[in-house]
Amino acid sequence: MDLHETLFHRHPGNPVLTASNWPYPVNSVFNAGAIRLADGKTLLLCRVEDRSGLSHFCTARSKNGVDGWEIDGKPTLVPDPNHFPEDLWGIEDPRITYVPELDSYIIAFTSYSRSGPGVSLAQTKDFHSFERYGMVMPPEDKDAALLPHRIGGNWALIHRPMSPLGAHMWISYSPDLRHWGSHRVILRARRGGWWDANKIGLAPPPIETPRGWLMLYHGVRHTPAGCLYRLGLALFDLEKPETCLLRSDTWIFGPEAPYEREGDVGNVVFPCGHTTDDDGDSLNLYYGAADTSIALARGKISHLLSWLEKHGKPDPNLP
Ligand code: BMA
């Protein structure tokens, strides 16, 4: 198992969804939340940008998670600035968590407000009607997902507030999903020339494994030619998810294919969702490619874990 081993394999049918698949006029579809429904279908909650430049969400469902997508004929969840002023410039990048205690899905997403992006939550059982909680993390904050069950009696939300000293990943806790506190940094952006220097953020929701919470995170490298968005791996303690056990020094997936290299924002791979097959190990990672289309890459949770055990290190950047 070498350091540069391919952990995620691109689907040959990529990209699996583009604007040309849409039943109404749109500019781009990307950064989709993903979940497997009780009937086994894959549901993607896609970020859709129209020619206003603002984004909304639209669901696409498929039996095999690859093709045959049934796409809602109209937007599924739209910005609602009359009730939620933070939606003024659209809603972006949904991450979906199924929460057994609520028998519902909780969607964490970005509301693009006049003061910048913040984190909003919504609850749904069917992806037709949604109960909104409003903005739970004020600007600038994004890249959030809820853990699927309480930790020590409280809900836990991972998110990425911006600070002048770096964009690091944090965790916050809440008794009721509305009031949040006990904020802690869980993963820091590195400094200098690293692939994940200065700005990192959660990719899809963390995966619960017997070894810990397995997390994919994106690192943003600023170059004279623009940004490069790549993915790394980290593992966190199951009972104390603010404790990072292992972190990769290298990225494991980055823009290589033409549809990742070129688009509205080239050199971006940006996963917001994954599903797991019936074997409990095969992982389907859905990612926005170049802010233009949705692509699929497949890997195995066991493989990611053993690679991280071999090549990961305790995080030297904490506390
Ligand atoms: C990030 C987010 C993503 C986007 C990425 C690349 O900051 O806004 O929605 O895919 O930039 O443009």
Short mmCIF file of C-alpha atoms and ligand atoms in Angstrom, two decimals:
data_model
loop_
_atom_site.label_atom_id
_atom_site.label_comp_id
_atom_site.label_asym_id
_atom_site.label_seq_id
_atom_site.Cartn_x
_atom_site.Cartn_y
_atom_site.Cartn_z
CA MET A 1 0.00 0.00 0.00
CA ASP A 2 2.12 2.86 -1.24
CA LEU A 3 1.77 6.52 -0.43
CA HIS A 4 0.44 7.48 -3.85
CA GLU A 5 -1.89 4.55 -4.18
CA THR A 6 -5.21 5.36 -5.83
CA LEU A 7 -7.83 5.27 -3.07
CA PHE A 8 -10.71 6.65 -5.14
CA HIS A 9 -11.45 5.48 -8.68
CA ARG A 10 -13.33 7.81 -11.01
CA HIS A 11 -16.44 6.36 -12.59
CA PRO A 12 -15.99 5.92 -16.35
CA GLY A 13 -19.38 7.59 -16.91
CA ASN A 14 -18.21 10.86 -15.30
CA PRO A 15 -19.51 13.44 -14.99
CA VAL A 16 -22.71 11.74 -13.83
CA LEU A 17 -24.83 14.92 -13.86
CA THR A 18 -24.47 18.16 -15.79
CA ALA A 19 -26.60 21.22 -16.55
CA SER A 20 -27.68 19.55 -19.82
CA ASN A 21 -29.54 16.87 -17.80
CA TRP A 22 -31.67 19.52 -16.08
CA PRO A 23 -35.40 19.81 -16.85
CA TYR A 24 -35.24 23.62 -16.57
CA PRO A 25 -32.61 26.16 -17.68
CA VAL A 26 -29.55 26.29 -15.39
CA ASN A 27 -25.90 27.26 -15.68
CA SER A 28 -24.24 24.54 -13.59
CA VAL A 29 -24.92 21.70 -11.12
CA PHE A 30 -22.29 20.76 -8.56
CA ASN A 31 -21.46 20.22 -4.85
CA ALA A 32 -24.31 17.79 -4.06
CA GLY A 33 -25.26 16.30 -0.71
CA ALA A 34 -25.93 12.55 -0.99
CA ILE A 35 -27.89 9.90 0.89
CA ARG A 36 -29.26 6.41 0.27
CA LEU A 37 -33.01 6.34 0.84
CA ALA A 38 -34.88 3.53 2.60
CA ASP A 39 -35.90 2.13 -0.82
CA GLY A 40 -32.21 1.83 -1.76
CA LYS A 41 -32.25 4.72 -4.24
CA THR A 42 -29.50 7.32 -4.17
CA LEU A 43 -30.70 10.86 -3.61
CA LEU A 44 -28.50 13.79 -4.51
CA LEU A 45 -29.42 17.24 -3.28
CA CYS A 46 -27.63 19.22 -5.95
CA ARG A 47 -26.44 22.78 -5.79
CA VAL A 48 -27.84 24.39 -8.92
CA GLU A 49 -26.70 27.79 -10.14
CA ASP A 50 -28.85 29.63 -12.65
CA ARG A 51 -27.98 32.63 -14.75
CA SER A 52 -28.69 35.02 -11.89
CA GLY A 53 -25.44 33.62 -10.41
CA LEU A 54 -27.35 32.55 -7.27
CA SER A 55 -27.77 28.93 -6.18
CA HIS A 56 -30.69 26.76 -5.00
CA PHE A 57 -31.08 23.01 -4.40
CA CYS A 58 -32.71 20.38 -6.59
CA THR A 59 -32.97 16.63 -5.96
CA ALA A 60 -31.97 13.90 -8.37
CA ARG A 61 -32.81 10.24 -7.58
CA SER A 62 -31.35 7.12 -9.17
CA LYS A 63 -31.61 3.35 -8.61
CA ASN A 64 -27.91 2.69 -9.18
CA GLY A 65 -26.47 6.08 -8.21
CA VAL A 66 -24.84 6.41 -11.62
CA ASP A 67 -27.47 7.00 -14.28
CA GLY A 68 -31.23 7.01 -14.87
CA TRP A 69 -31.57 10.10 -12.68
CA GLU A 70 -35.07 11.38 -11.95
CA ILE A 71 -34.65 15.10 -11.43
CA ASP A 72 -37.28 17.30 -9.78
CA GLY A 73 -39.02 19.35 -12.48
CA LYS A 74 -38.51 22.53 -10.47
CA PRO A 75 -36.22 23.70 -7.65
CA THR A 76 -36.65 21.61 -4.47
CA LEU A 77 -35.40 24.11 -1.89
CA VAL A 78 -35.03 27.77 -2.81
CA PRO A 79 -33.55 30.72 -0.94
CA ASP A 80 -36.26 32.35 1.15
CA PRO A 81 -34.93 35.82 2.00
CA ASN A 82 -38.37 37.06 3.14
CA HIS A 83 -38.29 34.65 6.09
CA PHE A 84 -34.53 34.01 6.24
CA PRO A 85 -32.69 37.21 5.28
CA GLU A 86 -29.41 35.26 5.36
CA ASP A 87 -30.47 33.58 2.08
CA LEU A 88 -30.21 36.89 0.19
CA TRP A 89 -27.59 35.69 -2.30
CA GLY A 90 -28.57 32.04 -2.42
CA ILE A 91 -28.00 28.70 -0.69
CA GLU A 92 -24.99 26.46 -1.39
CA ASP A 93 -23.15 23.22 -0.67
CA PRO A 94 -25.61 20.99 1.27
CA ARG A 95 -24.35 18.15 3.49
CA ILE A 96 -26.98 15.61 4.56
CA THR A 97 -26.97 13.53 7.76
CA TYR A 98 -29.61 10.93 8.61
CA VAL A 99 -30.45 11.31 12.30
CA PRO A 100 -32.20 8.22 13.75
CA GLU A 101 -33.30 10.04 16.94
CA LEU A 102 -35.28 12.51 14.82
CA ASP A 103 -36.21 9.98 12.16
CA SER A 104 -35.25 12.79 9.77
CA TYR A 105 -32.44 14.13 7.66
CA ILE A 106 -30.63 17.26 8.79
CA ILE A 107 -29.15 19.35 6.00
CA ALA A 108 -26.34 21.77 6.84
CA PHE A 109 -25.74 24.32 4.10
CA THR A 110 -24.34 27.74 3.35
CA SER A 111 -26.68 30.74 3.32
CA TYR A 112 -25.03 33.57 1.42
CA SER A 113 -26.02 36.67 3.39
CA ARG A 114 -25.21 40.34 2.93
CA SER A 115 -22.54 39.85 5.63
CA GLY A 116 -21.06 36.79 3.91
CA PRO A 117 -21.66 33.04 4.04
CA GLY A 118 -23.01 31.44 7.24
CA VAL A 119 -24.23 27.97 8.22
CA SER A 120 -27.95 27.14 8.12
CA LEU A 121 -29.79 23.96 9.09
CA ALA A 122 -32.96 22.39 7.73
CA GLN A 123 -34.80 19.20 8.66
CA THR A 124 -36.75 16.96 6.31
CA LYS A 125 -38.24 13.49 6.17
CA ASP A 126 -38.99 13.34 2.46
CA PHE A 127 -37.03 16.07 0.62
CA HIS A 128 -40.36 17.65 -0.32
CA SER A 129 -41.15 19.69 2.81
CA PHE A 130 -38.44 21.23 4.97
CA GLU A 131 -38.40 22.72 8.45
CA ARG A 132 -35.78 25.43 8.60
CA TYR A 133 -33.78 26.34 11.71
CA GLY A 134 -32.31 29.51 10.20
CA MET A 135 -28.66 30.48 10.43
CA VAL A 136 -26.89 28.72 13.31
CA MET A 137 -23.33 29.93 12.65
CA PRO A 138 -22.89 33.57 11.62
CA PRO A 139 -20.61 34.73 8.79
CA GLU A 140 -18.05 33.92 7.75
CA ASP A 141 -18.61 30.22 8.25
CA LYS A 142 -19.33 27.27 5.93
CA ASP A 143 -18.47 23.61 5.19
CA ALA A 144 -20.68 22.22 7.97
CA ALA A 145 -22.22 18.84 8.76
CA LEU A 146 -24.01 17.38 11.76
CA LEU A 147 -22.87 14.14 13.37
CA PRO A 148 -25.72 11.57 13.26
CA HIS A 149 -26.21 11.17 16.99
CA ARG A 150 -25.57 13.07 20.21
CA ILE A 151 -22.14 12.96 21.83
CA GLY A 152 -22.37 13.09 25.63
CA GLY A 153 -25.96 14.31 25.39
CA ASN A 154 -25.35 17.08 22.84
CA TRP A 155 -25.53 17.38 19.08
CA ALA A 156 -22.21 18.06 17.37
CA LEU A 157 -21.68 20.24 14.30
CA ILE A 158 -18.44 20.48 12.35
CA HIS A 159 -17.93 23.78 10.54
CA ARG A 160 -15.29 26.15 9.22
CA PRO A 161 -15.30 29.72 10.48
CA MET A 162 -12.89 32.15 8.81
CA SER A 163 -10.38 34.05 10.91
CA PRO A 164 -7.58 36.41 9.93
CA LEU A 165 -5.16 33.81 11.34
CA GLY A 166 -6.43 30.98 9.14
CA ALA A 167 -9.49 29.00 8.11
CA HIS A 168 -9.55 26.00 10.44
CA MET A 169 -12.15 23.34 11.20
CA TRP A 170 -14.15 23.60 14.41
CA ILE A 171 -16.72 21.56 16.31
CA SER A 172 -19.58 23.03 18.34
CA TYR A 173 -22.17 21.39 20.56
CA SER A 174 -25.87 22.02 21.15
CA PRO A 175 -28.68 20.55 23.27
CA ASP A 176 -31.38 21.47 20.73
CA LEU A 177 -29.75 22.16 17.31
CA ARG A 178 -30.46 25.88 17.82
CA HIS A 179 -28.10 27.05 20.56
CA TRP A 180 -24.44 26.23 20.03
CA GLY A 181 -21.41 26.42 22.31
CA SER A 182 -18.30 24.61 23.62
CA HIS A 183 -16.53 25.57 20.38
CA ARG A 184 -13.21 23.84 19.72
CA VAL A 185 -10.74 23.68 16.84
CA ILE A 186 -10.48 20.11 15.56
CA LEU A 187 -8.17 20.48 12.58
CA ARG A 188 -5.90 23.36 11.66
CA ALA A 189 -4.85 24.49 8.20
CA ARG A 190 -1.08 24.16 7.95
CA ARG A 191 1.19 27.05 7.08
CA GLY A 192 3.68 27.76 4.33
CA GLY A 193 3.96 25.56 1.28
CA TRP A 194 1.77 22.64 2.31
CA TRP A 195 -1.09 21.46 0.05
CA ASP A 196 -3.51 22.26 2.91
CA ALA A 197 -1.99 25.55 4.05
CA ASN A 198 -4.14 28.46 5.25
CA LYS A 199 -7.58 27.13 4.31
CA ILE A 200 -9.21 23.75 4.92
CA GLY A 201 -12.81 22.60 5.31
CA LEU A 202 -14.96 19.53 5.82
CA ALA A 203 -15.77 17.66 2.59
CA PRO A 204 -18.73 15.22 3.08
CA PRO A 205 -20.12 14.38 6.54
CA PRO A 206 -17.70 12.26 8.62
CA ILE A 207 -18.05 8.47 8.37
CA GLU A 208 -18.53 6.59 11.64
CA THR A 209 -16.24 3.53 11.80
CA PRO A 210 -15.14 1.32 14.71
CA ARG A 211 -11.72 3.07 14.52
CA GLY A 212 -13.18 6.58 14.78
CA TRP A 213 -14.82 9.29 12.69
CA LEU A 214 -13.19 9.09 9.28
CA MET A 215 -13.10 12.48 7.67
CA LEU A 216 -12.33 13.70 4.19
CA TYR A 217 -11.38 17.35 4.16
CA HIS A 218 -10.45 19.77 1.42
CA GLY A 219 -7.29 21.82 1.37
CA VAL A 220 -7.04 24.95 -0.74
CA ARG A 221 -3.73 25.87 -2.23
CA HIS A 222 -3.43 29.40 -3.59
CA THR A 223 -1.17 29.58 -6.64
CA PRO A 224 -0.40 32.38 -9.12
CA ALA A 225 -2.76 30.56 -11.53
CA GLY A 226 -5.66 30.30 -9.04
CA CYS A 227 -6.76 27.88 -6.33
CA LEU A 228 -6.29 24.10 -6.23
CA TYR A 229 -8.89 22.16 -4.20
CA ARG A 230 -7.69 18.72 -3.08
CA LEU A 231 -8.73 16.12 -0.47
CA GLY A 232 -6.98 14.70 2.57
CA LEU A 233 -7.93 12.22 5.30
CA ALA A 234 -8.17 12.51 9.07
CA LEU A 235 -9.48 10.29 11.87
CA PHE A 236 -11.14 11.53 15.08
CA ASP A 237 -11.98 9.88 18.38
CA LEU A 238 -15.49 8.40 18.42
CA GLU A 239 -16.42 9.67 21.89
CA LYS A 240 -14.40 12.88 21.73
CA PRO A 241 -14.64 13.97 18.09
CA GLU A 242 -12.52 17.06 18.74
CA THR A 243 -9.51 14.76 19.23
CA CYS A 244 -7.68 14.11 15.97
CA LEU A 245 -6.01 10.68 16.05
CA LEU A 246 -4.41 10.61 12.61
CA ARG A 247 -3.98 13.01 9.70
CA SER A 248 -2.54 12.50 6.23
CA ASP A 249 0.44 14.61 5.20
CA THR A 250 -0.39 14.19 1.54
CA TRP A 251 -3.56 14.73 -0.42
CA ILE A 252 -5.29 11.58 -1.64
CA PHE A 253 -7.49 12.96 -4.43
CA GLY A 254 -7.10 16.07 -6.55
CA PRO A 255 -8.18 17.54 -9.88
CA GLU A 256 -6.75 15.48 -12.77
CA ALA A 257 -9.56 14.66 -15.22
CA PRO A 258 -10.46 17.26 -17.88
CA TYR A 259 -13.91 17.90 -16.27
CA GLU A 260 -12.11 18.68 -12.97
CA ARG A 261 -9.43 20.82 -14.59
CA GLU A 262 -11.74 22.97 -16.70
CA GLY A 263 -15.04 24.62 -15.93
CA ASP A 264 -16.43 27.73 -14.26
CA VAL A 265 -13.83 27.30 -11.51
CA GLY A 266 -11.14 24.94 -12.80
CA ASN A 267 -9.00 22.66 -10.62
CA VAL A 268 -11.69 22.00 -8.04
CA VAL A 269 -12.90 18.67 -6.66
CA PHE A 270 -15.47 19.41 -3.95
CA PRO A 271 -17.38 16.46 -2.42
CA CYS A 272 -20.36 17.24 -0.18
CA GLY A 273 -21.83 13.73 -0.01
CA HIS A 274 -21.24 10.01 -0.05
CA THR A 275 -23.26 6.83 0.08
CA THR A 276 -22.29 3.34 1.21
CA ASP A 277 -23.27 0.13 -0.59
CA ASP A 278 -24.99 -2.80 1.16
CA ASP A 279 -21.58 -4.31 2.03
CA GLY A 280 -21.07 -1.38 4.45
CA ASP A 281 -17.60 -0.77 2.96
CA SER A 282 -17.88 0.41 -0.64
CA LEU A 283 -18.05 4.17 -0.65
CA ASN A 284 -19.51 6.32 -3.44
CA LEU A 285 -18.14 9.84 -3.26
CA TYR A 286 -20.12 12.52 -5.11
CA TYR A 287 -18.17 15.65 -5.86
CA GLY A 288 -18.55 18.92 -7.66
CA ALA A 289 -16.07 19.08 -10.53
CA ALA A 290 -14.78 22.53 -11.45
CA ASP A 291 -17.98 24.11 -10.05
CA THR A 292 -19.68 22.86 -13.22
CA SER A 293 -20.82 19.23 -12.94
CA ILE A 294 -21.26 16.32 -10.51
CA ALA A 295 -18.86 13.38 -10.66
CA LEU A 296 -18.54 10.06 -8.82
CA ALA A 297 -15.46 8.31 -7.46
CA ARG A 298 -15.48 4.99 -5.60
CA GLY A 299 -13.33 3.66 -2.81
CA LYS A 300 -13.47 1.40 0.23
CA ILE A 301 -13.74 2.59 3.82
CA SER A 302 -11.48 -0.28 4.98
CA HIS A 303 -8.88 0.75 2.43
CA LEU A 304 -8.97 4.42 3.47
CA LEU A 305 -8.55 3.37 7.10
CA SER A 306 -5.62 1.03 6.49
CA TRP A 307 -3.92 3.63 4.28
CA LEU A 308 -4.35 6.23 7.04
CA GLU A 309 -3.07 3.81 9.72
CA LYS A 310 0.04 3.32 7.61
CA HIS A 311 0.70 6.84 6.35
CA GLY A 312 -1.17 9.11 8.77
CA LYS A 313 0.38 10.77 11.80
CA PRO A 314 -0.88 12.32 14.96
CA ASP A 315 -1.67 15.94 14.14
CA PRO A 316 1.27 18.13 15.19
CA ASN A 317 -0.78 21.31 14.72
CA LEU A 318 -2.98 20.97 17.78
CA PRO A 319 -4.02 22.49 20.09
C1 BMA B 1 -15.57 27.21 -1.96
C2 BMA B 1 -17.06 26.98 -1.93
C3 BMA B 1 -17.50 25.95 -2.95
C4 BMA B 1 -16.80 26.06 -4.27
C5 BMA B 1 -15.31 26.27 -4.09
C6 BMA B 1 -14.57 26.47 -5.39
O1 BMA B 1 -15.22 28.32 -1.19
O2 BMA B 1 -17.69 28.18 -2.17
O3 BMA B 1 -18.87 26.11 -3.16
O4 BMA B 1 -17.01 24.86 -4.99
O5 BMA B 1 -15.10 27.40 -3.26
O6 BMA B 1 -15.06 27.58 -6.11
#
